[in-house]
Tab-separated table of C-alpha atoms in Angstrom:
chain	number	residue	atom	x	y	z
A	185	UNK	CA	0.000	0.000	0.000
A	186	UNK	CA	1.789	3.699	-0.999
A	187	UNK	CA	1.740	6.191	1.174
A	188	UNK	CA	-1.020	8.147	-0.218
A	189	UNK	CA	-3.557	5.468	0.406
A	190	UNK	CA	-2.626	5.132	4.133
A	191	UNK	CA	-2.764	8.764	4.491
A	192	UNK	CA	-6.273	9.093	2.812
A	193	UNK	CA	-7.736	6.001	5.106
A	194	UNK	CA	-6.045	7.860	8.273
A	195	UNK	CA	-7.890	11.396	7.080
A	196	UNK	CA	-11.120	9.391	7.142
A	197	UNK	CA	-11.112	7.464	10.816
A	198	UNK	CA	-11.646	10.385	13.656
A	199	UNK	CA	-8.981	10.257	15.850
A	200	UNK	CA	-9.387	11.451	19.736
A	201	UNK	CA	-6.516	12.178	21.972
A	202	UNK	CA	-7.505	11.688	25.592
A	203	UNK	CA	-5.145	13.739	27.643
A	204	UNK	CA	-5.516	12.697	31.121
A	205	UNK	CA	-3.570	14.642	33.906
A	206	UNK	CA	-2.298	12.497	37.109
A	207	UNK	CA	-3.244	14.673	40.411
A	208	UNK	CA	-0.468	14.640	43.277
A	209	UNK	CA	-0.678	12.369	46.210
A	210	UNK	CA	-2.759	13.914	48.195
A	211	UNK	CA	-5.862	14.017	50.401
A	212	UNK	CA	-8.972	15.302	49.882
A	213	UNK	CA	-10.092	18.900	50.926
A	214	UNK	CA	-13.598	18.595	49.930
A	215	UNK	CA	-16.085	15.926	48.388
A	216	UNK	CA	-19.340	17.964	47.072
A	217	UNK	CA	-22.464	15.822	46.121
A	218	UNK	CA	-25.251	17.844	43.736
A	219	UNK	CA	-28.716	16.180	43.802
A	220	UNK	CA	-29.809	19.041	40.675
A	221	UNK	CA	-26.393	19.575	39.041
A	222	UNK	CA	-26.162	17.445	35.858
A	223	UNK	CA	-26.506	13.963	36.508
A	224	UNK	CA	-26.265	13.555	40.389
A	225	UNK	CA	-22.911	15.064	39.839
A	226	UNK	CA	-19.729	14.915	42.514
A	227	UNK	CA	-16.743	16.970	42.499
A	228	UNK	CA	-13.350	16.283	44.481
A	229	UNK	CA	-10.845	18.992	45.339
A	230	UNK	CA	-7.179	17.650	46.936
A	231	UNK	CA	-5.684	19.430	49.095
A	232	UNK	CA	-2.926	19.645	46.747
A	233	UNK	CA	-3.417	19.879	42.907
A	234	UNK	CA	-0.835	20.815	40.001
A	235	UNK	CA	-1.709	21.478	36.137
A	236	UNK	CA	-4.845	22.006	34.765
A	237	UNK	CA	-7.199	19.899	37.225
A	238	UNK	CA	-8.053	21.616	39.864
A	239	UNK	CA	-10.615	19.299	40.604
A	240	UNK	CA	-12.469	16.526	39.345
A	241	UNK	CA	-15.959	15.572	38.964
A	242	UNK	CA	-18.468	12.525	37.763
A	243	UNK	CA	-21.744	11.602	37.594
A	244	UNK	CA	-24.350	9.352	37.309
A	245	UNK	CA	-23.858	8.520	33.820
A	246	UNK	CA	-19.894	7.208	34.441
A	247	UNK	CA	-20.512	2.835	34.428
A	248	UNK	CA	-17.784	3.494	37.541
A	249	UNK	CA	-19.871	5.617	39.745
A	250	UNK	CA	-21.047	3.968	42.470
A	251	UNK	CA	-17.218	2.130	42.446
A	252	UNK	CA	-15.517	5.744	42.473
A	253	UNK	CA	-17.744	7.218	44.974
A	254	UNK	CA	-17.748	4.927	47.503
A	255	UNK	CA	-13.575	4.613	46.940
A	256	UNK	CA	-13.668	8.741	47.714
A	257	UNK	CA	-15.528	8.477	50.538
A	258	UNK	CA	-13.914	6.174	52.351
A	259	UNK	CA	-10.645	8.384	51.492
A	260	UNK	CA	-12.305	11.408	52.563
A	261	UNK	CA	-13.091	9.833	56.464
A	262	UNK	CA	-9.932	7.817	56.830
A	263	UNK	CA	-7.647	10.473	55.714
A	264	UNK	CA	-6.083	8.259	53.137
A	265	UNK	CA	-3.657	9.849	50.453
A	266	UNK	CA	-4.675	8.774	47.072
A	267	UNK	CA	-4.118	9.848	43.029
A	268	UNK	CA	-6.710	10.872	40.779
A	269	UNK	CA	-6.739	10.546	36.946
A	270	UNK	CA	-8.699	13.141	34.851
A	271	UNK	CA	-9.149	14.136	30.986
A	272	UNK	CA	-8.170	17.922	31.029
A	273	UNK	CA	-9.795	18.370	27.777
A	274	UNK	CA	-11.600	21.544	27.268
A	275	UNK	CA	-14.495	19.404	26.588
A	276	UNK	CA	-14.250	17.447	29.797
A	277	UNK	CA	-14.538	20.664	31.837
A	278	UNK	CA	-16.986	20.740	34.559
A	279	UNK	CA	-19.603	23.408	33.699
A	280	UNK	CA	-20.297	24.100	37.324
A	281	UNK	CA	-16.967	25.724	37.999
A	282	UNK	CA	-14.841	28.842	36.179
A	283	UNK	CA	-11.884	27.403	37.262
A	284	UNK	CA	-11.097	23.909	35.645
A	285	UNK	CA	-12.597	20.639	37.054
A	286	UNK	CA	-11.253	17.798	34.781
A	287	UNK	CA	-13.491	14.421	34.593
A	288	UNK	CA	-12.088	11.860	36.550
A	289	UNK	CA	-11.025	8.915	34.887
A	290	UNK	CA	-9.885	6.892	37.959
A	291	UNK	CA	-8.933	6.667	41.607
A	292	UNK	CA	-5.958	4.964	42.746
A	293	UNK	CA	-5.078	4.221	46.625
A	294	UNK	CA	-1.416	3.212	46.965
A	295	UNK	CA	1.344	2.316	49.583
């Protein structure tokens, strides 16, 4: 196949990056819960942040919600240190905040 073939079948299939941003270890300052923000959203803020996240949210929609939330929580009341992974996309931006709130992607507790 020549090269102009490949690059005509690559101009054709969308491609998405997905930029996700890894959050310090850190605790959490605040877990919010919104009963008539989106979807049942949540948003996290650590007590330290770096980057573009400076916090992350999810909602009901997320297949990992109930998984994530109840992970957070139980970080939030033990005081555990965890990592948070979120797409800082412009189009993964919270809309409830001015300030940038990436979507999580995942929640990791380590030792």
């Amino acid at each position: 196949m020549n090269l102009r073939k490949i690059i005509k079948i690559l101009a054709l299939v969308p491609m998405t990056a997905f930029a996700l941003q890894l959050s310090p270890v850190s605790e959490i300052k605040a877990l919010q819960s919104y009963t008539n923000w989106g979807n049942a959203d949540v948003v996290v803020v650590l007590q330290s942040t770096s980057g573009v996240c400076k916090g992350y949210w999810f909602n009901k929609d997320d297949a990992g919600y109930q998984s994530n939330l109840s992970m957070l929580i139980a970080a939030y009341q033990a005081n555990t240190k965890l990592q948070l992974h979120g797409h800082e996309e412009i189009s993964s931006k919270w809309a409830g905040s001015a300030t940038h709130f990436c979507k999580l992607y995942s929640v990791t507790y380590s030792r």
